[in-house]
Amino acid sequence: MEKGDVAGQDALPLTGVPEPLWAASPSKLLAFLDCPRRYRLQYLDRPAPPRRGQRAHTSLGNAVHNALRDWWDLPDPRPEAGAELVDRAWIDVGFRDGTQSALWRTRMREAVTTYLGDVDPASHPVGIERTVSFVSGELRLTGRVDRLDDRDGELVVVDYKTSRVAPTDDDARTSLALALYAAAVWKMFRRRTLRVELHHVPSGTRAVHEHTPESLTRKVEQARSIARDARRADRDFAEKGAESELFPPRTGPLCGWCDLRAHCPEGQAAGPEKSDWAALEEPAPRKEPEWSRD
């Protein structure tokens, strides 16, 4: 073999090599679906543009999620212990002032305690804040499930909500994230997983949907379709940068809540920006953004 042969072979185009998987979370897919401009700012622009500070409803939601996570680790998980965990996890960021923060901390202490009163501590979940994933075609999907229950031999995906507006059964039915979590759980655990639930902690209500294998398949196909479009846009961005025309803004009510609107003139023109504590003083938009948690 001549010295130049190896280099020459390396220079030949490779054929039959599968394309690398495109990694995504439900939040990433929904960001592209809801607003390609936001997707570009969040996932592609480098250096990443700075975001606005954390809003109060995010601080509140994180504190409640952390309290409900840590409750299962207590040696004696009584409902009233949830209030102390809320205190321990509370994040005093984004509120109008200390008075508003104290008011909502008290409300969430009571809400978490009441919610845990209907939870059986002896029925320990299969997973808490469990990372799940699956591969379908060119898509590698990864997400995080708040709670995974075992009920009558089947697994149930549980997602906590702390918004002002309680979700409905239709919200559970249409949620792309919940369906993808269920598909990932079924594949990872090899156990039937069709039921998804949204537990609204402030009201103690539950929004429920029972998927079918066919409806989960349709949701996975929807995710793959979004992923193909996003991947095509990624390639265009790699070639053209900010000159790419595949990242138009989709303006609407959510622009007032977007933490990247400072970098989007169209979003700024869509309406006034919401205050850090606006979601605690008025009903949140019926279609809430699902960008923050997976």
PDB file of N, CA and C in Angstrom, residues 170-221:
ATOM      1  N   ASP A 170     -58.846  18.212  28.446  1.00  0.00           N
ATOM      2  CA  ASP A 170     -58.431  18.440  27.063  1.00  0.00           C
ATOM      3  C   ASP A 170     -56.967  18.867  27.001  1.00  0.00           C
ATOM      4  N   ASP A 171     -56.507  19.609  28.014  1.00  0.00           N
ATOM      5  CA  ASP A 171     -55.087  19.963  28.075  1.00  0.00           C
ATOM      6  C   ASP A 171     -54.234  18.707  28.214  1.00  0.00           C
ATOM      7  N   ALA A 172     -54.678  17.774  29.047  1.00  0.00           N
ATOM      8  CA  ALA A 172     -53.934  16.522  29.204  1.00  0.00           C
ATOM      9  C   ALA A 172     -53.944  15.723  27.899  1.00  0.00           C
ATOM     10  N   ARG A 173     -55.072  15.761  27.199  1.00  0.00           N
ATOM     11  CA  ARG A 173     -55.192  15.005  25.943  1.00  0.00           C
ATOM     12  C   ARG A 173     -54.279  15.547  24.860  1.00  0.00           C
ATOM     13  N   THR A 174     -54.190  16.863  24.751  1.00  0.00           N
ATOM     14  CA  THR A 174     -53.445  17.475  23.649  1.00  0.00           C
ATOM     15  C   THR A 174     -51.970  17.697  23.964  1.00  0.00           C
ATOM     16  N   SER A 175     -51.563  17.537  25.201  1.00  0.00           N
ATOM     17  CA  SER A 175     -50.180  17.817  25.576  1.00  0.00           C
ATOM     18  C   SER A 175     -49.205  16.902  24.838  1.00  0.00           C
ATOM     19  N   LEU A 176     -48.340  17.511  24.036  1.00  0.00           N
ATOM     20  CA  LEU A 176     -47.313  16.741  23.341  1.00  0.00           C
ATOM     21  C   LEU A 176     -46.308  16.180  24.336  1.00  0.00           C
ATOM     22  N   ALA A 177     -45.914  16.996  25.313  1.00  0.00           N
ATOM     23  CA  ALA A 177     -44.912  16.562  26.281  1.00  0.00           C
ATOM     24  C   ALA A 177     -45.366  15.330  27.046  1.00  0.00           C
ATOM     25  N   LEU A 178     -46.603  15.338  27.568  1.00  0.00           N
ATOM     26  CA  LEU A 178     -47.096  14.200  28.336  1.00  0.00           C
ATOM     27  C   LEU A 178     -47.119  12.924  27.495  1.00  0.00           C
ATOM     28  N   ALA A 179     -47.558  13.046  26.264  1.00  0.00           N
ATOM     29  CA  ALA A 179     -47.613  11.869  25.391  1.00  0.00           C
ATOM     30  C   ALA A 179     -46.216  11.317  25.119  1.00  0.00           C
ATOM     31  N   LEU A 180     -45.256  12.200  24.910  1.00  0.00           N
ATOM     32  CA  LEU A 180     -43.889  11.747  24.650  1.00  0.00           C
ATOM     33  C   LEU A 180     -43.281  11.117  25.894  1.00  0.00           C
ATOM     34  N   TYR A 181     -43.601  11.662  27.071  1.00  0.00           N
ATOM     35  CA  TYR A 181     -43.147  11.022  28.311  1.00  0.00           C
ATOM     36  C   TYR A 181     -43.710   9.606  28.410  1.00  0.00           C
ATOM     37  N   ALA A 182     -45.002   9.453  28.125  1.00  0.00           N
ATOM     38  CA  ALA A 182     -45.632   8.133  28.205  1.00  0.00           C
ATOM     39  C   ALA A 182     -44.981   7.158  27.226  1.00  0.00           C
ATOM     40  N   ALA A 183     -44.706   7.617  26.018  1.00  0.00           N
ATOM     41  CA  ALA A 183     -44.063   6.753  25.023  1.00  0.00           C
ATOM     42  C   ALA A 183     -42.668   6.346  25.485  1.00  0.00           C
ATOM     43  N   ALA A 184     -41.941   7.289  26.079  1.00  0.00           N
ATOM     44  CA  ALA A 184     -40.590   6.989  26.555  1.00  0.00           C
ATOM     45  C   ALA A 184     -40.619   6.008  27.719  1.00  0.00           C
ATOM     46  N   VAL A 185     -41.557   6.225  28.646  1.00  0.00           N
ATOM     47  CA  VAL A 185     -41.676   5.330  29.801  1.00  0.00           C
ATOM     48  C   VAL A 185     -42.015   3.916  29.337  1.00  0.00           C
ATOM     49  N   TRP A 186     -42.977   3.784  28.435  1.00  0.00           N
ATOM     50  CA  TRP A 186     -43.382   2.463  27.930  1.00  0.00           C
ATOM     51  C   TRP A 186     -42.171   1.750  27.320  1.00  0.00           C
ATOM     52  N   LYS A 187     -41.388   2.486  26.548  1.00  0.00           N
ATOM     53  CA  LYS A 187     -40.248   1.861  25.874  1.00  0.00           C
ATOM     54  C   LYS A 187     -39.147   1.495  26.863  1.00  0.00           C
ATOM     55  N   MET A 188     -38.880   2.372  27.843  1.00  0.00           N
ATOM     56  CA  MET A 188     -37.797   2.126  28.795  1.00  0.00           C
ATOM     57  C   MET A 188     -38.136   0.997  29.770  1.00  0.00           C
ATOM     58  N   PHE A 189     -39.361   1.032  30.303  1.00  0.00           N
ATOM     59  CA  PHE A 189     -39.748   0.065  31.328  1.00  0.00           C
ATOM     60  C   PHE A 189     -40.406  -1.186  30.753  1.00  0.00           C
ATOM     61  N   ARG A 190     -40.735  -1.122  29.446  1.00  0.00           N
ATOM     62  CA  ARG A 190     -41.423  -2.238  28.784  1.00  0.00           C
ATOM     63  C   ARG A 190     -42.711  -2.594  29.522  1.00  0.00           C
ATOM     64  N   ARG A 191     -43.410  -1.537  29.920  1.00  0.00           N
ATOM     65  CA  ARG A 191     -44.691  -1.713  30.607  1.00  0.00           C
ATOM     66  C   ARG A 191     -45.699  -0.729  30.027  1.00  0.00           C
ATOM     67  N   ARG A 192     -46.903  -1.180  29.890  1.00  0.00           N
ATOM     68  CA  ARG A 192     -47.967  -0.383  29.290  1.00  0.00           C
ATOM     69  C   ARG A 192     -48.105   0.951  30.039  1.00  0.00           C
ATOM     70  N   THR A 193     -48.069   2.062  29.284  1.00  0.00           N
ATOM     71  CA  THR A 193     -48.161   3.407  29.862  1.00  0.00           C
ATOM     72  C   THR A 193     -49.035   4.255  28.956  1.00  0.00           C
ATOM     73  N   LEU A 194     -50.288   4.439  29.344  1.00  0.00           N
ATOM     74  CA  LEU A 194     -51.240   5.178  28.519  1.00  0.00           C
ATOM     75  C   LEU A 194     -51.870   6.360  29.255  1.00  0.00           C
ATOM     76  N   ARG A 195     -51.938   6.288  30.563  1.00  0.00           N
ATOM     77  CA  ARG A 195     -52.621   7.322  31.339  1.00  0.00           C
ATOM     78  C   ARG A 195     -51.645   8.451  31.682  1.00  0.00           C
ATOM     79  N   VAL A 196     -52.087   9.684  31.417  1.00  0.00           N
ATOM     80  CA  VAL A 196     -51.300  10.869  31.775  1.00  0.00           C
ATOM     81  C   VAL A 196     -52.183  11.792  32.605  1.00  0.00           C
ATOM     82  N   GLU A 197     -51.572  12.458  33.599  1.00  0.00           N
ATOM     83  CA  GLU A 197     -52.339  13.300  34.513  1.00  0.00           C
ATOM     84  C   GLU A 197     -51.607  14.612  34.787  1.00  0.00           C
ATOM     85  N   LEU A 198     -52.378  15.688  34.815  1.00  0.00           N
ATOM     86  CA  LEU A 198     -51.889  16.996  35.230  1.00  0.00           C
ATOM     87  C   LEU A 198     -52.470  17.292  36.607  1.00  0.00           C
ATOM     88  N   HIS A 199     -51.636  17.349  37.619  1.00  0.00           N
ATOM     89  CA  HIS A 199     -52.090  17.608  38.985  1.00  0.00           C
ATOM     90  C   HIS A 199     -51.895  19.092  39.293  1.00  0.00           C
ATOM     91  N   HIS A 200     -53.011  19.805  39.413  1.00  0.00           N
ATOM     92  CA  HIS A 200     -52.951  21.244  39.697  1.00  0.00           C
ATOM     93  C   HIS A 200     -52.917  21.423  41.206  1.00  0.00           C
ATOM     94  N   VAL A 201     -51.743  21.703  41.740  1.00  0.00           N
ATOM     95  CA  VAL A 201     -51.553  21.729  43.189  1.00  0.00           C
ATOM     96  C   VAL A 201     -52.385  22.816  43.870  1.00  0.00           C
ATOM     97  N   PRO A 202     -52.468  24.049  43.352  1.00  0.00           N
ATOM     98  CA  PRO A 202     -53.247  25.078  44.049  1.00  0.00           C
ATOM     99  C   PRO A 202     -54.719  24.723  44.250  1.00  0.00           C
ATOM    100  N   SER A 203     -55.330  24.060  43.287  1.00  0.00           N
ATOM    101  CA  SER A 203     -56.757  23.728  43.398  1.00  0.00           C
ATOM    102  C   SER A 203     -57.005  22.292  43.821  1.00  0.00           C
ATOM    103  N   GLY A 204     -55.980  21.456  43.766  1.00  0.00           N
ATOM    104  CA  GLY A 204     -56.154  20.045  44.099  1.00  0.00           C
ATOM    105  C   GLY A 204     -56.878  19.244  43.037  1.00  0.00           C
ATOM    106  N   THR A 205     -57.066  19.817  41.847  1.00  0.00           N
ATOM    107  CA  THR A 205     -57.775  19.120  40.774  1.00  0.00           C
ATOM    108  C   THR A 205     -56.791  18.335  39.905  1.00  0.00           C
ATOM    109  N   ARG A 206     -57.350  17.377  39.164  1.00  0.00           N
ATOM    110  CA  ARG A 206     -56.540  16.556  38.267  1.00  0.00           C
ATOM    111  C   ARG A 206     -57.173  16.535  36.878  1.00  0.00           C
ATOM    112  N   ALA A 207     -56.362  16.802  35.894  1.00  0.00           N
ATOM    113  CA  ALA A 207     -56.792  16.649  34.500  1.00  0.00           C
ATOM    114  C   ALA A 207     -56.197  15.350  33.988  1.00  0.00           C
ATOM    115  N   VAL A 208     -57.045  14.513  33.385  1.00  0.00           N
ATOM    116  CA  VAL A 208     -56.649  13.140  33.067  1.00  0.00           C
ATOM    117  C   VAL A 208     -56.971  12.805  31.620  1.00  0.00           C
ATOM    118  N   HIS A 209     -56.082  12.035  31.016  1.00  0.00           N
ATOM    119  CA  HIS A 209     -56.394  11.481  29.693  1.00  0.00           C
ATOM    120  C   HIS A 209     -55.806  10.079  29.590  1.00  0.00           C
ATOM    121  N   GLU A 210     -56.584   9.196  28.989  1.00  0.00           N
ATOM    122  CA  GLU A 210     -56.156   7.821  28.741  1.00  0.00           C
ATOM    123  C   GLU A 210     -55.861   7.688  27.250  1.00  0.00           C
ATOM    124  N   HIS A 211     -54.581   7.630  26.913  1.00  0.00           N
ATOM    125  CA  HIS A 211     -54.190   7.479  25.518  1.00  0.00           C
ATOM    126  C   HIS A 211     -54.481   6.057  25.032  1.00  0.00           C
ATOM    127  N   THR A 212     -54.370   5.879  23.749  1.00  0.00           N
ATOM    128  CA  THR A 212     -54.347   4.557  23.135  1.00  0.00           C
ATOM    129  C   THR A 212     -52.972   4.383  22.498  1.00  0.00           C
ATOM    130  N   PRO A 213     -52.577   3.155  22.202  1.00  0.00           N
ATOM    131  CA  PRO A 213     -51.297   2.999  21.493  1.00  0.00           C
ATOM    132  C   PRO A 213     -51.264   3.812  20.195  1.00  0.00           C
ATOM    133  N   GLU A 214     -52.410   3.916  19.540  1.00  0.00           N
ATOM    134  CA  GLU A 214     -52.464   4.665  18.278  1.00  0.00           C
ATOM    135  C   GLU A 214     -52.281   6.163  18.509  1.00  0.00           C
ATOM    136  N   SER A 215     -52.892   6.701  19.565  1.00  0.00           N
ATOM    137  CA  SER A 215     -52.756   8.143  19.808  1.00  0.00           C
ATOM    138  C   SER A 215     -51.328   8.494  20.227  1.00  0.00           C
ATOM    139  N   LEU A 216     -50.660   7.604  20.980  1.00  0.00           N
ATOM    140  CA  LEU A 216     -49.256   7.847  21.317  1.00  0.00           C
ATOM    141  C   LEU A 216     -48.394   7.824  20.056  1.00  0.00           C
ATOM    142  N   THR A 217     -48.689   6.895  19.172  1.00  0.00           N
ATOM    143  CA  THR A 217     -47.937   6.828  17.912  1.00  0.00           C
ATOM    144  C   THR A 217     -48.100   8.118  17.117  1.00  0.00           C
ATOM    145  N   ARG A 218     -49.319   8.659  17.093  1.00  0.00           N
ATOM    146  CA  ARG A 218     -49.541   9.919  16.370  1.00  0.00           C
ATOM    147  C   ARG A 218     -48.742  11.055  16.996  1.00  0.00           C
ATOM    148  N   LYS A 219     -48.659  11.095  18.316  1.00  0.00           N
ATOM    149  CA  LYS A 219     -47.889  12.143  18.986  1.00  0.00           C
ATOM    150  C   LYS A 219     -46.396  12.001  18.677  1.00  0.00           C
ATOM    151  N   VAL A 220     -45.900  10.777  18.649  1.00  0.00           N
ATOM    152  CA  VAL A 220     -44.493  10.567  18.303  1.00  0.00           C
ATOM    153  C   VAL A 220     -44.237  11.018  16.867  1.00  0.00           C
ATOM    154  N   GLU A 221     -45.158  10.720  15.974  1.00  0.00           N
ATOM    155  CA  GLU A 221     -45.001  11.164  14.584  1.00  0.00           C
ATOM    156  C   GLU A 221     -45.041  12.684  14.492  1.00  0.00           C
TER     157      GLU A 221
END
